[in-house]
Short mmCIF file of N, CA and C in Angstrom, two decimals:
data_model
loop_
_atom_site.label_atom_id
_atom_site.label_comp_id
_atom_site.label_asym_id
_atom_site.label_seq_id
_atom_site.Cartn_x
_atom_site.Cartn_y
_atom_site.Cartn_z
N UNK H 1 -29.65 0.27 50.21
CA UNK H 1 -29.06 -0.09 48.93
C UNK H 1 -30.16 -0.21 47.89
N UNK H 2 -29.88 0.13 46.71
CA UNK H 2 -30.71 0.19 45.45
C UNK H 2 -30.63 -0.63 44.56
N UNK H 3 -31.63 -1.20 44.48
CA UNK H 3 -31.43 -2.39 43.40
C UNK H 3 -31.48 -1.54 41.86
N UNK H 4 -30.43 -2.20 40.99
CA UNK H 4 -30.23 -1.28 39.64
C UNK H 4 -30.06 -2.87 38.37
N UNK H 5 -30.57 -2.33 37.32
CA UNK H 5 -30.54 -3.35 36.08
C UNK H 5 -30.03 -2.41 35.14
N UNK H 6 -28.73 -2.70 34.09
CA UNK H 6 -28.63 -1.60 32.86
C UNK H 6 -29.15 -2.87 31.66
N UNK H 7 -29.93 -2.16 30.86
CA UNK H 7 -30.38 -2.77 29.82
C UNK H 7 -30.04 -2.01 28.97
N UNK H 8 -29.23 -2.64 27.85
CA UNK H 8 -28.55 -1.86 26.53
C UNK H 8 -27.79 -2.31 25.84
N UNK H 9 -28.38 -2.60 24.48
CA UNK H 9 -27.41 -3.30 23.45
C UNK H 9 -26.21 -2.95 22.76
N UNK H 10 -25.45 -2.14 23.50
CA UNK H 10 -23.99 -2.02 23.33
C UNK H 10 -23.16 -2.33 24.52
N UNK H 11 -22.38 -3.30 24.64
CA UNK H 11 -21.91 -3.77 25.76
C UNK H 11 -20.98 -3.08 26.28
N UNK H 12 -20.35 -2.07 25.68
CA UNK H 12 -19.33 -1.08 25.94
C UNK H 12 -19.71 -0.36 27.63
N UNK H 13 -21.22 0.32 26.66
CA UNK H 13 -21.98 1.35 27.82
C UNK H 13 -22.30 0.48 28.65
N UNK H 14 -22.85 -0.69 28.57
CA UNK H 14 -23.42 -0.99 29.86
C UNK H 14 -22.17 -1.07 30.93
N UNK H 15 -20.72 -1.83 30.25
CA UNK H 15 -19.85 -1.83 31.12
C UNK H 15 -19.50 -0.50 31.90
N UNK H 16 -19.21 0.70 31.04
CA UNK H 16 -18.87 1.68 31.43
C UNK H 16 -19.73 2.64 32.43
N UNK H 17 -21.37 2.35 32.53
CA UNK H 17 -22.17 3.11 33.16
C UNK H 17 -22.16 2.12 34.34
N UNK H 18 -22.26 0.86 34.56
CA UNK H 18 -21.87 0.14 35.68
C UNK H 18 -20.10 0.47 36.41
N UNK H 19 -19.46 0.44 35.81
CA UNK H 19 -18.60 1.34 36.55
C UNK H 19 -18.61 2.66 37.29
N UNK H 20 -19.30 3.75 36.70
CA UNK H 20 -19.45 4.68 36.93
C UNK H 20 -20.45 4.67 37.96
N UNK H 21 -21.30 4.05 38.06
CA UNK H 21 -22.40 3.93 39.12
C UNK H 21 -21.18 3.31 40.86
N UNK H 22 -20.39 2.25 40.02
CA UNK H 22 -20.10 2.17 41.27
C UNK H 22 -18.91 2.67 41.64
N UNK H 23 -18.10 3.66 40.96
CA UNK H 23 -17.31 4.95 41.56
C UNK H 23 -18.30 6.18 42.26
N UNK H 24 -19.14 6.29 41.83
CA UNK H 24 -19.94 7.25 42.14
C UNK H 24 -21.12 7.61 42.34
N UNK H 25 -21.48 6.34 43.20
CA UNK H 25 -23.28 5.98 43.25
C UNK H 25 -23.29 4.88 44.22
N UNK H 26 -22.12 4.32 45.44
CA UNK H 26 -22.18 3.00 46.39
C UNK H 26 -23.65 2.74 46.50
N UNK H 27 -24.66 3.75 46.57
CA UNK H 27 -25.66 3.22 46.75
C UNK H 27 -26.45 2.26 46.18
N UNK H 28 -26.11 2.29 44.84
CA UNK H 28 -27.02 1.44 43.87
C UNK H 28 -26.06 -0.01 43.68
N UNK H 29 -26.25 -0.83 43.68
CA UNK H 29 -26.14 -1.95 43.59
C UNK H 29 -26.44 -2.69 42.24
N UNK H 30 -25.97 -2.76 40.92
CA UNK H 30 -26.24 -3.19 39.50
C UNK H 30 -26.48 -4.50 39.92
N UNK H 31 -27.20 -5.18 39.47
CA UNK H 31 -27.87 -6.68 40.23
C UNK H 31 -27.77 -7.53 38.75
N UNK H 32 -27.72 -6.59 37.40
CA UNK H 32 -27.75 -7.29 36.06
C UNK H 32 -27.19 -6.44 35.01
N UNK H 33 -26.73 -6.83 34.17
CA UNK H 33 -26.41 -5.98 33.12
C UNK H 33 -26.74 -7.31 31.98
N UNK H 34 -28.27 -6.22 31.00
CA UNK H 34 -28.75 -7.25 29.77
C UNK H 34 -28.24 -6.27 28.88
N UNK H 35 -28.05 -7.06 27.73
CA UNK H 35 -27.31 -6.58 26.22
C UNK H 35 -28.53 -6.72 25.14
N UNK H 36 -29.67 -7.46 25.76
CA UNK H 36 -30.84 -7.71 24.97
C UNK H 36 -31.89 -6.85 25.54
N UNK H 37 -33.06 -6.56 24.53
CA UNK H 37 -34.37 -5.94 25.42
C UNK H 37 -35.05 -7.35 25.94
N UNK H 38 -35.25 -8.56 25.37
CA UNK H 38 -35.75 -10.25 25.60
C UNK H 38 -34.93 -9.97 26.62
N UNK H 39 -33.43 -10.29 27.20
CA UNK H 39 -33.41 -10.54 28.22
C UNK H 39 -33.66 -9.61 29.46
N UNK H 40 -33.30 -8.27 29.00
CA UNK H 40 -34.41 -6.97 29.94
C UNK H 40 -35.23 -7.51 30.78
N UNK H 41 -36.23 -7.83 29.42
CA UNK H 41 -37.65 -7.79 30.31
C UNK H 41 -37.88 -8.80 31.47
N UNK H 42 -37.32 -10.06 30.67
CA UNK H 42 -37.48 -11.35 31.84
C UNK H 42 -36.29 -11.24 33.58
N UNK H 43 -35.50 -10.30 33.00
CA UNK H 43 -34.85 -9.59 34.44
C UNK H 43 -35.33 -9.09 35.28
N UNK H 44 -36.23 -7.69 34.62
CA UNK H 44 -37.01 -6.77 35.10
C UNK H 44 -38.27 -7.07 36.00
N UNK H 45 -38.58 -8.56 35.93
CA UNK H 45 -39.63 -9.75 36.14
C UNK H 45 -39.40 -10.25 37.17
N UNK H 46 -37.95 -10.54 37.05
CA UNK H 46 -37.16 -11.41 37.66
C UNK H 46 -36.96 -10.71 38.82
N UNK H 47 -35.93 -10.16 39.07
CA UNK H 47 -35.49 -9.45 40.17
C UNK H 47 -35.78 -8.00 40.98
N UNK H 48 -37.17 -7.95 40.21
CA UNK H 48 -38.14 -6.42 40.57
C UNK H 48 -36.91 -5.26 41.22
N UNK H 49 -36.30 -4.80 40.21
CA UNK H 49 -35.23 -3.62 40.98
C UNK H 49 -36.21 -2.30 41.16
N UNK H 50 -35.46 -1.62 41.74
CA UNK H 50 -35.35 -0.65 42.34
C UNK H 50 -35.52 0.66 41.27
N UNK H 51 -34.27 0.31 40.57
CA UNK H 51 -34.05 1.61 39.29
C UNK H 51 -33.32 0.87 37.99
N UNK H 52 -34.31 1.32 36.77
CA UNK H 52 -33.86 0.55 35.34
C UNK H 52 -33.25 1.68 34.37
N UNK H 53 -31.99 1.39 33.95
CA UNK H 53 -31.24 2.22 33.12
C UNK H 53 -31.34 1.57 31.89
N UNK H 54 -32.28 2.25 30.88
CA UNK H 54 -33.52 1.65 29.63
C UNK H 54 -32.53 2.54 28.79
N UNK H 55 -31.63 2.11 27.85
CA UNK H 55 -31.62 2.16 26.43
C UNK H 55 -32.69 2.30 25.33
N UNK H 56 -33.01 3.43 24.85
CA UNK H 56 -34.01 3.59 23.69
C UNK H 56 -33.53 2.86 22.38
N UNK H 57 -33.25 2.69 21.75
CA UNK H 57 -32.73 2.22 20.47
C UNK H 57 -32.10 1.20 20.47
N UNK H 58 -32.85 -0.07 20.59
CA UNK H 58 -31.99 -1.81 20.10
C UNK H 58 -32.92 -2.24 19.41
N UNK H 59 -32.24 -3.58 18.85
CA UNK H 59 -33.06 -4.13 17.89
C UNK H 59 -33.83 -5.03 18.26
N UNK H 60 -34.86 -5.36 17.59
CA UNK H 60 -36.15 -6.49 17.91
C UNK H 60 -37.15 -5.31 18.74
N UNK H 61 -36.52 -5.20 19.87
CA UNK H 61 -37.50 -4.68 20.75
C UNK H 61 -36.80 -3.18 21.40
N UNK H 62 -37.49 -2.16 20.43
CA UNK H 62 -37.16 -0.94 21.92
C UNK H 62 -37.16 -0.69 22.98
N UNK H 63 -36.72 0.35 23.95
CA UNK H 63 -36.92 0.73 25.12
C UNK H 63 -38.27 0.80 25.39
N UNK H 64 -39.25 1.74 24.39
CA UNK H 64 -40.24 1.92 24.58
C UNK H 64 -41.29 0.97 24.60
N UNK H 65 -41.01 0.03 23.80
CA UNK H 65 -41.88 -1.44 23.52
C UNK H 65 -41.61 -2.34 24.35
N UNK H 66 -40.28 -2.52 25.07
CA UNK H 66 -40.05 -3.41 26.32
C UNK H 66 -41.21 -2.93 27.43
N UNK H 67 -40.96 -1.40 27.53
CA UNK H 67 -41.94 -1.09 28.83
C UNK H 67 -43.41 -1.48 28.89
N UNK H 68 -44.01 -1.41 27.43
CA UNK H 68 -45.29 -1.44 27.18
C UNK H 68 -45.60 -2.86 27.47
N UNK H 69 -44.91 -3.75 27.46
CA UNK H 69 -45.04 -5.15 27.91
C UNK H 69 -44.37 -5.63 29.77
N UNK H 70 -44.77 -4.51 30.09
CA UNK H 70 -44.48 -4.56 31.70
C UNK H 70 -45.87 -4.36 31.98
N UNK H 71 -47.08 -4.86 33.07
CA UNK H 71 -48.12 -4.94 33.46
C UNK H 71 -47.90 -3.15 34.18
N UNK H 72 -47.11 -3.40 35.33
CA UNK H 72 -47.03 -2.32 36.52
C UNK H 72 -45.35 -2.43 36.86
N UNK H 73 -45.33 -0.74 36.28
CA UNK H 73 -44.13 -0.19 36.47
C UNK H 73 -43.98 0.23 37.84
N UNK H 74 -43.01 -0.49 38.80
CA UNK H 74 -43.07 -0.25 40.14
C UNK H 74 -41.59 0.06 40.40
N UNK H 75 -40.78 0.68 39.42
CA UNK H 75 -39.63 0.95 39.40
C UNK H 75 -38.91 2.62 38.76
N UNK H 76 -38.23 3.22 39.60
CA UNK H 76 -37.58 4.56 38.71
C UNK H 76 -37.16 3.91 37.77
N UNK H 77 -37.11 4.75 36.86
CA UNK H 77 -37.02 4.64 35.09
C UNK H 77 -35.31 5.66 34.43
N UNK H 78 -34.71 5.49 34.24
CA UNK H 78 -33.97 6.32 33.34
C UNK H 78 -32.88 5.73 32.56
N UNK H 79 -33.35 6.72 31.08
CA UNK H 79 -33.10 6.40 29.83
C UNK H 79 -31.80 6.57 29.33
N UNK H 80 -31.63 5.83 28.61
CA UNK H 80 -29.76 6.28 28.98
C UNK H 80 -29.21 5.93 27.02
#
């Protein structure tokens, strides 16, 4: 089983790509769904997953600027 986090400030998608993961992905296991990049990161900290589904475009903090404040990326990455 795969540990999975969706991070993305539209709550729509995150609902809808967590569904879809688990019609069609049993493997992955969504462990969080953040609506913030702040709460992202302290997740991403938190529960060291497996695979992070990173939203480019929110406010305060991007996709790209969340990552840059990760020491060691020890996780698949995809951008959604």
């Amino acid at each position: 089983m795969l540990k999975a986090i969706i991070i993305d400030d539209e709550p729509d998608c995150v609902k809808l790509l967590a569904l879809q993961l688990k019609m069609y992905c049993p493997q992955v296991q969504v462990m969080a769904e953040c609506t913030s990049s702040e709460q992202g990161l302290l997740t991403i900290k938190e529960l060291q997953p497996d695979i992070v589904f990173l939203d480019i475009e929110m406010p305060v903090m991007n996709g790209f600027q969340l990552l840059e404040k990760i020491n060691h990326i020890n996780f698949s990455l995809v951008f959604v």
